[in-house]
């Protein structure tokens, strides 16, 4: 390598943050994203063909979105125009579009990089459309949020969405090795502390390098305890109003549904550690008790409601233990969606059949006219029969009997299933019209 050959690292200004000094100078130096950047991968093929399409880079902080956008411009000879949707407005967009049009007239293309593109409102996003469509700009948007939730459908239809990965330990190790090469020496960390450094970064390369910069100045040797005392652990990624919120509650719900109490406790802890409102979790597990357990364990909903009530009375952190108890109860309870399915079938039948009248024998007759019309005639009071079951028909006139609720063999629903089978046998053996009358409800 000659003195004129670009090195892997740009070290011209030691006062710049380490993450900036170690910013890659080619796409091949970007770690952890080979599924997109390798020669035979989607973006790699675009670069090799020198023909970029507009795209959205979706990934967590510190995975290389900004770096990739800058390198795409350099390696395809496009002018690089960076904007942050946090600070830019309509005037900034108008300026960029005008500059891009002027460049196009002289044969120069423009790559417009918009960081946090999801922060632009609908009108601002729509302003990109004509310039993307006619090729005035190649749009590269970066976002940490799910584009399908945050970006207009019209804009998404004109862009390819590429998902960047959270950096794994191998990628993080490569970054640390580059830092050590720059410092001309190893970091003063033992093996456990080095692994702890990866864990503390939580897959964020920028955060990792910021910690490395702090660690490099510490006296050797540094163990895990000294590392924890010297640097701050990265806060976990969790946005209570966006995708992280929905991903983790889905993970909690499905772990309980899959009868995995340990995984359910983990996701509960992740949500609480991320700042989720425990009352939101209490509401969701109460829904779970009805939707996924139901009569397989009738006590499940009582456990969920009790946890909700206890938290409401005690607050955090004491009340969180009650929610954890309910989560464990629900995860280890027998599961059934018999009620969920049965209710949906009944609702579909109700919509399909319209305004069918109930059979007269189950109608109250508070007036003489109603009695003369046959309301209540022939009603049989089930608890007063020999078997506690009359076998009368309670479906509306004109609707044959249908089976909506089908209990499973799980938990208490096994007993319910046996009871329903017995009643079906009694009903099938019942002939004629009941004669005993009652004014009961």
Short mmCIF file of C-alpha atoms in Angstrom, two decimals, residues 6-435:
data_model
loop_
_atom_site.label_atom_id
_atom_site.label_comp_id
_atom_site.label_asym_id
_atom_site.label_seq_id
_atom_site.Cartn_x
_atom_site.Cartn_y
_atom_site.Cartn_z
CA UNK A 6 -6.74 5.12 0.59
CA UNK A 7 -6.51 3.13 3.78
CA UNK A 8 -9.41 1.42 5.48
CA UNK A 9 -9.59 4.23 8.00
CA UNK A 10 -9.70 7.96 7.63
CA UNK A 11 -7.45 9.20 10.44
CA UNK A 12 -6.77 12.75 9.37
CA UNK A 13 -8.42 14.31 12.44
CA UNK A 14 -7.92 12.63 15.81
CA UNK A 15 -10.41 15.02 17.40
CA UNK A 16 -13.31 13.48 15.47
CA UNK A 17 -15.34 10.73 17.14
CA UNK A 18 -13.95 7.26 16.65
CA UNK A 19 -17.08 6.11 14.81
CA UNK A 20 -16.54 8.86 12.25
CA UNK A 21 -12.82 8.17 11.88
CA UNK A 22 -13.52 4.49 11.25
CA UNK A 23 -16.29 5.14 8.76
CA UNK A 24 -15.72 2.68 5.84
CA UNK A 25 -14.38 4.02 2.56
CA UNK A 26 -15.98 1.32 0.38
CA UNK A 27 -19.06 -0.89 0.56
CA UNK A 28 -16.84 -3.95 1.01
CA UNK A 29 -15.70 -2.51 4.35
CA UNK A 30 -19.24 -2.29 5.76
CA UNK A 31 -19.74 -5.04 8.33
CA UNK A 32 -22.80 -7.15 9.02
CA UNK A 33 -24.77 -6.40 5.83
CA UNK A 34 -23.38 -8.84 3.29
CA UNK A 35 -26.91 -10.05 2.51
CA UNK A 36 -27.42 -6.67 0.78
CA UNK A 37 -23.96 -5.47 -0.19
CA UNK A 38 -22.12 -8.55 -1.48
CA UNK A 39 -21.51 -8.65 -5.24
CA UNK A 40 -24.30 -11.19 -5.78
CA UNK A 41 -26.75 -9.43 -3.43
CA UNK A 42 -29.45 -6.86 -4.34
CA UNK A 43 -27.57 -3.63 -3.70
CA UNK A 44 -24.27 -5.11 -4.79
CA UNK A 45 -25.75 -5.99 -8.19
CA UNK A 46 -27.07 -2.43 -8.58
CA UNK A 47 -23.64 -0.97 -7.87
CA UNK A 48 -21.91 -3.35 -10.27
CA UNK A 49 -24.38 -2.34 -12.98
CA UNK A 50 -23.93 1.34 -12.04
CA UNK A 51 -27.72 1.68 -11.94
CA UNK A 52 -29.29 2.47 -8.59
CA UNK A 53 -32.99 2.30 -7.86
CA UNK A 54 -34.60 4.42 -5.16
CA UNK A 55 -34.67 2.53 -1.89
CA UNK A 56 -35.51 2.64 1.79
CA UNK A 57 -32.93 1.28 4.24
CA UNK A 58 -34.77 -0.02 7.29
CA UNK A 59 -32.74 -1.05 10.30
CA UNK A 60 -31.82 -0.30 13.91
CA UNK A 61 -29.48 2.55 14.92
CA UNK A 62 -25.77 2.03 14.30
CA UNK A 63 -26.08 -0.60 11.57
CA UNK A 64 -24.61 1.53 8.76
CA UNK A 65 -27.53 3.17 6.94
CA UNK A 66 -25.91 6.59 6.52
CA UNK A 67 -22.54 5.12 5.56
CA UNK A 68 -24.10 2.87 2.92
CA UNK A 69 -25.98 5.80 1.37
CA UNK A 70 -22.83 7.92 1.17
CA UNK A 71 -20.81 5.07 -0.36
CA UNK A 72 -23.56 4.31 -2.89
CA UNK A 73 -23.28 7.88 -4.16
CA UNK A 74 -19.49 7.69 -4.35
CA UNK A 75 -19.37 4.33 -6.11
CA UNK A 76 -21.98 5.26 -8.71
CA UNK A 77 -20.70 8.81 -9.33
CA UNK A 78 -23.81 10.54 -8.04
CA UNK A 79 -23.85 13.85 -6.19
CA UNK A 80 -24.65 13.22 -2.55
CA UNK A 81 -27.37 15.42 -1.00
CA UNK A 82 -28.03 14.57 2.67
CA UNK A 83 -31.12 15.75 4.56
CA UNK A 84 -32.50 14.96 7.97
CA UNK A 85 -36.28 14.76 8.11
CA UNK A 86 -36.03 15.89 11.73
CA UNK A 87 -34.83 19.35 10.70
CA UNK A 88 -35.61 19.79 6.99
CA UNK A 89 -38.70 21.49 5.65
CA UNK A 90 -40.37 22.31 2.34
CA UNK A 91 -37.79 25.00 1.49
CA UNK A 92 -34.94 22.49 1.93
CA UNK A 93 -36.65 19.97 -0.31
CA UNK A 94 -37.32 22.59 -2.98
CA UNK A 95 -33.65 23.60 -2.94
CA UNK A 96 -32.49 20.01 -3.35
CA UNK A 97 -34.91 19.31 -6.19
CA UNK A 98 -33.82 22.46 -8.05
CA UNK A 99 -30.13 21.56 -7.64
CA UNK A 100 -30.82 18.02 -8.84
CA UNK A 101 -32.61 19.35 -11.92
CA UNK A 102 -29.67 21.62 -12.77
CA UNK A 103 -27.23 18.73 -12.39
CA UNK A 104 -29.36 16.55 -14.59
CA UNK A 105 -29.19 19.12 -17.36
CA UNK A 106 -25.39 18.72 -17.42
CA UNK A 107 -25.50 14.93 -17.13
CA UNK A 108 -24.90 14.59 -13.37
CA UNK A 109 -27.19 12.42 -11.24
CA UNK A 110 -28.16 13.08 -7.62
CA UNK A 111 -28.58 10.70 -4.70
CA UNK A 112 -30.83 12.30 -2.10
CA UNK A 113 -30.31 10.71 1.28
CA UNK A 114 -33.10 11.39 3.79
CA UNK A 115 -32.34 10.28 7.32
CA UNK A 116 -35.35 9.41 9.50
CA UNK A 117 -37.55 9.67 6.43
CA UNK A 118 -40.57 8.45 8.39
CA UNK A 119 -40.67 11.84 10.15
CA UNK A 120 -41.77 13.59 6.96
CA UNK A 121 -45.53 14.07 6.79
CA UNK A 122 -47.71 12.78 3.96
CA UNK A 123 -47.48 15.98 1.88
CA UNK A 124 -43.69 16.09 2.20
CA UNK A 125 -43.42 12.43 1.19
CA UNK A 126 -45.67 13.06 -1.80
CA UNK A 127 -43.34 15.83 -2.98
CA UNK A 128 -40.68 13.22 -3.79
CA UNK A 129 -42.87 11.32 -6.23
CA UNK A 130 -42.41 13.23 -9.51
CA UNK A 131 -38.64 13.58 -9.01
CA UNK A 132 -38.22 9.90 -8.17
CA UNK A 133 -40.43 8.84 -11.05
CA UNK A 134 -38.65 10.87 -13.73
CA UNK A 135 -35.17 10.01 -12.43
CA UNK A 136 -34.19 13.50 -11.28
CA UNK A 137 -33.13 11.98 -7.96
CA UNK A 138 -32.30 8.55 -6.65
CA UNK A 139 -33.95 8.58 -3.23
CA UNK A 140 -32.32 6.66 -0.40
CA UNK A 141 -34.37 6.94 2.76
CA UNK A 142 -33.21 5.65 6.15
CA UNK A 143 -35.60 4.70 8.91
CA UNK A 144 -35.66 2.78 12.15
CA UNK A 145 -39.44 2.33 11.84
CA UNK A 146 -41.45 -0.14 9.81
CA UNK A 147 -41.89 1.56 6.40
CA UNK A 148 -45.24 -0.13 5.81
CA UNK A 149 -46.59 1.77 8.81
CA UNK A 150 -44.81 5.09 8.32
CA UNK A 151 -44.43 5.73 4.58
CA UNK A 152 -47.06 6.48 1.95
CA UNK A 153 -48.04 3.61 -0.28
CA UNK A 154 -47.30 5.71 -3.37
CA UNK A 155 -43.74 6.34 -2.21
CA UNK A 156 -43.19 2.72 -1.18
CA UNK A 157 -44.34 1.54 -4.61
CA UNK A 158 -41.46 3.53 -6.15
CA UNK A 159 -38.78 2.32 -3.73
CA UNK A 160 -37.29 -1.02 -2.81
CA UNK A 161 -37.21 -1.69 0.92
CA UNK A 162 -34.00 -3.29 2.21
CA UNK A 163 -33.81 -4.57 5.78
CA UNK A 164 -30.47 -4.03 7.53
CA UNK A 165 -29.53 -6.38 10.32
CA UNK A 166 -28.62 -5.60 13.89
CA UNK A 167 -24.86 -6.15 14.12
CA UNK A 168 -23.95 -9.57 15.51
CA UNK A 169 -20.89 -10.38 17.61
CA UNK A 170 -18.77 -11.17 14.54
CA UNK A 171 -19.49 -7.77 13.01
CA UNK A 172 -18.94 -6.01 16.33
CA UNK A 173 -15.65 -7.89 16.74
CA UNK A 174 -14.52 -6.64 13.34
CA UNK A 175 -15.19 -3.06 14.43
CA UNK A 176 -13.22 -3.53 17.64
CA UNK A 177 -10.32 -5.02 15.65
CA UNK A 178 -10.28 -1.94 13.41
CA UNK A 179 -10.23 0.31 16.44
CA UNK A 180 -7.32 -1.64 17.90
CA UNK A 181 -5.48 -1.31 14.60
CA UNK A 182 -6.03 2.43 14.70
CA UNK A 183 -4.82 2.64 18.29
CA UNK A 184 -1.81 0.45 17.42
CA UNK A 185 -2.57 -1.81 20.35
CA UNK A 186 -5.21 -3.93 22.00
CA UNK A 187 -7.91 -2.68 24.33
CA UNK A 188 -7.24 -3.23 28.05
CA UNK A 189 -10.07 -5.80 28.31
CA UNK A 190 -10.09 -9.39 29.47
CA UNK A 191 -12.19 -11.90 27.51
CA UNK A 192 -15.27 -11.58 29.70
CA UNK A 193 -15.14 -7.78 29.51
CA UNK A 194 -14.78 -7.91 25.72
CA UNK A 195 -17.89 -10.09 25.45
CA UNK A 196 -19.69 -7.79 27.88
CA UNK A 197 -18.80 -4.84 25.65
CA UNK A 198 -20.62 -6.52 22.75
CA UNK A 199 -23.66 -7.18 24.93
CA UNK A 200 -23.75 -3.61 26.21
CA UNK A 201 -23.70 -2.22 22.67
CA UNK A 202 -26.92 -4.14 21.82
CA UNK A 203 -25.95 -4.49 18.16
CA UNK A 204 -25.28 -0.77 17.64
CA UNK A 205 -21.88 -0.28 15.94
CA UNK A 206 -21.76 3.45 16.58
CA UNK A 207 -22.47 2.97 20.26
CA UNK A 208 -19.86 0.21 20.46
CA UNK A 209 -17.16 2.49 19.06
CA UNK A 210 -18.15 5.28 21.43
CA UNK A 211 -17.63 2.85 24.32
CA UNK A 212 -14.33 1.65 22.83
CA UNK A 213 -13.13 5.24 22.83
CA UNK A 214 -13.85 5.44 26.56
CA UNK A 215 -12.32 2.05 27.31
CA UNK A 216 -9.11 2.82 25.45
CA UNK A 217 -8.22 5.43 28.03
CA UNK A 218 -8.78 3.10 31.04
CA UNK A 219 -5.82 1.55 32.92
CA UNK A 220 -5.37 -2.18 32.28
CA UNK A 221 -6.65 -4.69 33.06
CA UNK A 222 -10.40 -4.05 32.76
CA UNK A 223 -12.78 -6.79 33.82
CA UNK A 224 -16.58 -6.88 33.44
CA UNK A 225 -17.21 -5.06 36.72
CA UNK A 226 -14.77 -2.28 35.89
CA UNK A 227 -16.25 -2.00 32.40
CA UNK A 228 -19.79 -1.66 33.76
CA UNK A 229 -18.62 1.04 36.15
CA UNK A 230 -16.79 2.97 33.44
CA UNK A 231 -19.27 2.98 30.55
CA UNK A 232 -23.03 3.23 30.26
CA UNK A 233 -25.00 0.31 28.86
CA UNK A 234 -26.99 1.17 25.77
CA UNK A 235 -30.69 1.59 26.45
CA UNK A 236 -32.68 -1.21 24.78
CA UNK A 237 -34.52 -0.35 21.57
CA UNK A 238 -38.18 0.09 22.39
CA UNK A 239 -40.65 2.69 21.21
CA UNK A 240 -43.98 2.41 22.96
CA UNK A 241 -45.83 3.92 20.02
CA UNK A 242 -44.15 2.11 17.13
CA UNK A 243 -43.10 -1.27 15.84
CA UNK A 244 -41.03 -2.33 18.84
CA UNK A 245 -44.16 -2.01 20.94
CA UNK A 246 -46.16 -4.33 18.65
CA UNK A 247 -43.32 -6.80 18.14
CA UNK A 248 -42.76 -7.39 21.83
CA UNK A 249 -46.42 -7.66 22.82
CA UNK A 250 -46.81 -10.15 19.97
CA UNK A 251 -43.83 -12.12 21.31
CA UNK A 252 -45.33 -12.12 24.81
CA UNK A 253 -48.76 -13.17 23.54
CA UNK A 254 -47.42 -16.00 21.38
CA UNK A 255 -45.09 -17.26 24.12
CA UNK A 256 -48.05 -17.58 26.49
CA UNK A 257 -50.11 -19.20 23.73
CA UNK A 258 -47.25 -21.65 23.14
CA UNK A 259 -47.18 -22.53 26.86
CA UNK A 260 -43.59 -21.31 27.30
CA UNK A 261 -43.53 -19.54 30.69
CA UNK A 262 -39.81 -18.74 30.56
CA UNK A 263 -40.01 -17.01 27.17
CA UNK A 264 -43.16 -15.19 28.32
CA UNK A 265 -41.34 -13.87 31.40
CA UNK A 266 -38.44 -12.73 29.22
CA UNK A 267 -40.66 -10.71 26.89
CA UNK A 268 -42.55 -9.27 29.84
CA UNK A 269 -39.26 -8.15 31.37
CA UNK A 270 -38.15 -6.66 28.04
CA UNK A 271 -41.33 -4.63 27.77
CA UNK A 272 -41.18 -3.36 31.33
CA UNK A 273 -37.47 -2.57 31.00
CA UNK A 274 -38.24 -0.61 27.84
CA UNK A 275 -40.74 1.57 29.69
CA UNK A 276 -44.01 -0.01 28.56
CA UNK A 277 -47.10 0.94 30.58
CA UNK A 278 -47.85 -2.10 32.80
CA UNK A 279 -51.56 -1.36 32.51
CA UNK A 280 -51.33 -1.91 28.75
CA UNK A 281 -49.82 -5.34 29.46
CA UNK A 282 -52.56 -6.04 32.03
CA UNK A 283 -55.24 -5.28 29.45
CA UNK A 284 -53.59 -7.49 26.83
CA UNK A 285 -53.19 -10.50 29.10
CA UNK A 286 -56.84 -10.16 30.17
CA UNK A 287 -57.80 -10.35 26.51
CA UNK A 288 -55.50 -13.35 26.16
CA UNK A 289 -57.27 -15.13 29.02
CA UNK A 290 -60.56 -14.94 27.14
CA UNK A 291 -59.25 -15.44 23.63
CA UNK A 292 -56.72 -18.25 24.10
CA UNK A 293 -57.83 -20.03 27.28
CA UNK A 294 -61.51 -19.35 27.83
CA UNK A 295 -63.38 -22.18 29.52
CA UNK A 296 -60.39 -24.51 29.40
CA UNK A 297 -59.55 -22.74 32.68
CA UNK A 298 -62.31 -20.34 33.83
CA UNK A 299 -59.98 -19.02 36.56
CA UNK A 300 -57.56 -17.60 33.98
CA UNK A 301 -59.49 -14.38 33.43
CA UNK A 302 -59.82 -13.95 37.20
CA UNK A 303 -56.05 -14.20 37.54
CA UNK A 304 -55.57 -11.57 34.83
CA UNK A 305 -58.14 -9.23 36.39
CA UNK A 306 -56.59 -9.72 39.83
CA UNK A 307 -53.16 -8.77 38.45
CA UNK A 308 -54.67 -5.68 36.85
CA UNK A 309 -56.31 -4.73 40.16
CA UNK A 310 -53.17 -5.37 42.22
CA UNK A 311 -51.04 -3.24 39.92
CA UNK A 312 -53.66 -0.51 39.97
CA UNK A 313 -53.43 -0.49 43.78
CA UNK A 314 -49.66 -0.91 44.23
CA UNK A 315 -48.11 0.60 41.09
CA UNK A 316 -44.49 -0.06 40.08
CA UNK A 317 -42.39 -1.90 40.91
CA UNK A 318 -44.39 -3.92 43.47
CA UNK A 319 -47.42 -4.42 41.24
CA UNK A 320 -45.32 -5.77 38.38
CA UNK A 321 -44.89 -9.02 40.32
CA UNK A 322 -48.66 -9.57 40.14
CA UNK A 323 -48.52 -9.18 36.35
CA UNK A 324 -45.63 -11.65 36.21
CA UNK A 325 -47.69 -14.12 38.27
CA UNK A 326 -50.62 -13.78 35.90
CA UNK A 327 -48.36 -14.24 32.87
CA UNK A 328 -47.03 -17.48 34.36
CA UNK A 329 -50.54 -18.69 35.17
CA UNK A 330 -51.74 -17.99 31.64
CA UNK A 331 -48.66 -19.54 30.03
CA UNK A 332 -49.10 -22.76 32.01
CA UNK A 333 -52.90 -22.98 31.69
CA UNK A 334 -54.61 -25.31 29.18
CA UNK A 335 -55.44 -23.49 25.95
CA UNK A 336 -58.63 -23.31 23.92
CA UNK A 337 -60.07 -20.96 21.34
CA UNK A 338 -63.47 -22.66 21.50
CA UNK A 339 -65.18 -19.50 22.76
CA UNK A 340 -63.44 -17.32 20.17
CA UNK A 341 -64.45 -19.59 17.31
CA UNK A 342 -67.95 -20.18 18.63
CA UNK A 343 -68.68 -16.48 19.08
CA UNK A 344 -67.40 -15.68 15.58
CA UNK A 345 -69.61 -18.40 14.09
CA UNK A 346 -72.62 -17.13 16.02
CA UNK A 347 -71.98 -13.56 14.88
CA UNK A 348 -71.73 -14.71 11.26
CA UNK A 349 -75.03 -16.59 11.62
CA UNK A 350 -76.71 -13.59 13.25
CA UNK A 351 -75.63 -11.33 10.35
CA UNK A 352 -76.70 -13.91 7.81
CA UNK A 353 -80.18 -14.56 9.23
CA UNK A 354 -81.26 -10.99 9.95
CA UNK A 355 -84.28 -10.37 12.22
CA UNK A 356 -85.66 -13.84 12.89
CA UNK A 357 -88.02 -13.93 15.88
CA UNK A 358 -87.34 -16.04 18.97
CA UNK A 359 -89.69 -19.00 19.41
CA UNK A 360 -92.85 -17.91 21.29
CA UNK A 361 -92.31 -20.26 24.23
CA UNK A 362 -89.23 -18.32 25.41
CA UNK A 363 -90.90 -14.90 25.22
CA UNK A 364 -92.25 -13.21 28.36
CA UNK A 365 -95.94 -12.35 28.41
CA UNK A 366 -96.46 -9.39 30.76
CA UNK A 367 -99.80 -8.40 29.09
CA UNK A 368 -103.04 -10.31 28.26
CA UNK A 369 -102.61 -9.60 24.55
CA UNK A 370 -99.18 -11.18 24.58
CA UNK A 371 -100.55 -14.23 26.37
CA UNK A 372 -103.35 -14.48 23.83
CA UNK A 373 -100.72 -14.40 21.08
CA UNK A 374 -98.99 -17.42 22.61
CA UNK A 375 -96.04 -15.69 24.25
CA UNK A 376 -94.58 -17.99 26.88
CA UNK A 377 -96.88 -20.88 26.05
CA UNK A 378 -95.23 -24.22 26.60
CA UNK A 379 -92.13 -22.79 28.29
CA UNK A 380 -90.41 -25.36 30.44
CA UNK A 381 -88.33 -24.24 33.43
CA UNK A 382 -85.21 -26.36 33.01
CA UNK A 383 -83.98 -26.33 36.65
CA UNK A 384 -87.38 -27.77 37.68
CA UNK A 385 -87.16 -30.82 35.43
CA UNK A 386 -85.98 -34.24 36.61
CA UNK A 387 -82.72 -33.95 34.69
CA UNK A 388 -82.30 -30.17 34.93
CA UNK A 389 -82.58 -30.09 31.14
CA UNK A 390 -85.77 -29.81 29.10
CA UNK A 391 -84.33 -30.23 25.60
CA UNK A 392 -86.49 -27.39 24.29
CA UNK A 393 -85.49 -25.48 21.16
CA UNK A 394 -84.15 -21.98 21.81
CA UNK A 395 -83.14 -21.13 18.25
CA UNK A 396 -85.24 -18.63 16.29
CA UNK A 397 -88.11 -19.78 14.13
CA UNK A 398 -86.80 -20.66 10.69
CA UNK A 399 -83.20 -21.36 11.72
CA UNK A 400 -82.25 -25.03 12.13
CA UNK A 401 -80.06 -25.82 15.12
CA UNK A 402 -76.37 -25.09 14.50
CA UNK A 403 -73.32 -25.93 16.58
CA UNK A 404 -71.22 -22.83 17.20
CA UNK A 405 -69.28 -23.72 20.35
CA UNK A 406 -67.12 -26.83 20.15
CA UNK A 407 -65.18 -27.35 23.38
CA UNK A 408 -61.79 -28.99 23.25
CA UNK A 409 -60.57 -31.84 25.40
CA UNK A 410 -58.24 -29.46 27.27
CA UNK A 411 -58.68 -28.59 30.92
CA UNK A 412 -62.18 -27.84 32.16
CA UNK A 413 -63.53 -27.90 28.61
CA UNK A 414 -63.24 -31.68 28.74
CA UNK A 415 -65.95 -31.68 31.41
CA UNK A 416 -68.03 -29.22 29.40
CA UNK A 417 -67.70 -31.44 26.33
CA UNK A 418 -69.02 -34.44 28.27
CA UNK A 419 -71.93 -32.38 29.60
CA UNK A 420 -72.85 -31.12 26.13
CA UNK A 421 -72.74 -34.67 24.76
CA UNK A 422 -75.15 -35.80 27.48
CA UNK A 423 -77.53 -32.93 26.75
CA UNK A 424 -77.38 -33.66 23.02
CA UNK A 425 -78.37 -37.25 23.77
CA UNK A 426 -81.27 -36.09 25.92
CA UNK A 427 -82.36 -33.56 23.31
CA UNK A 428 -82.35 -36.13 20.54
CA UNK A 429 -84.45 -38.42 22.70
CA UNK A 430 -87.05 -35.72 23.46
CA UNK A 431 -90.28 -35.79 21.42
CA UNK A 432 -93.37 -33.60 21.45
CA UNK A 433 -93.87 -30.08 22.73
CA UNK A 434 -93.18 -29.23 26.38
CA UNK A 435 -96.38 -28.69 28.31
#
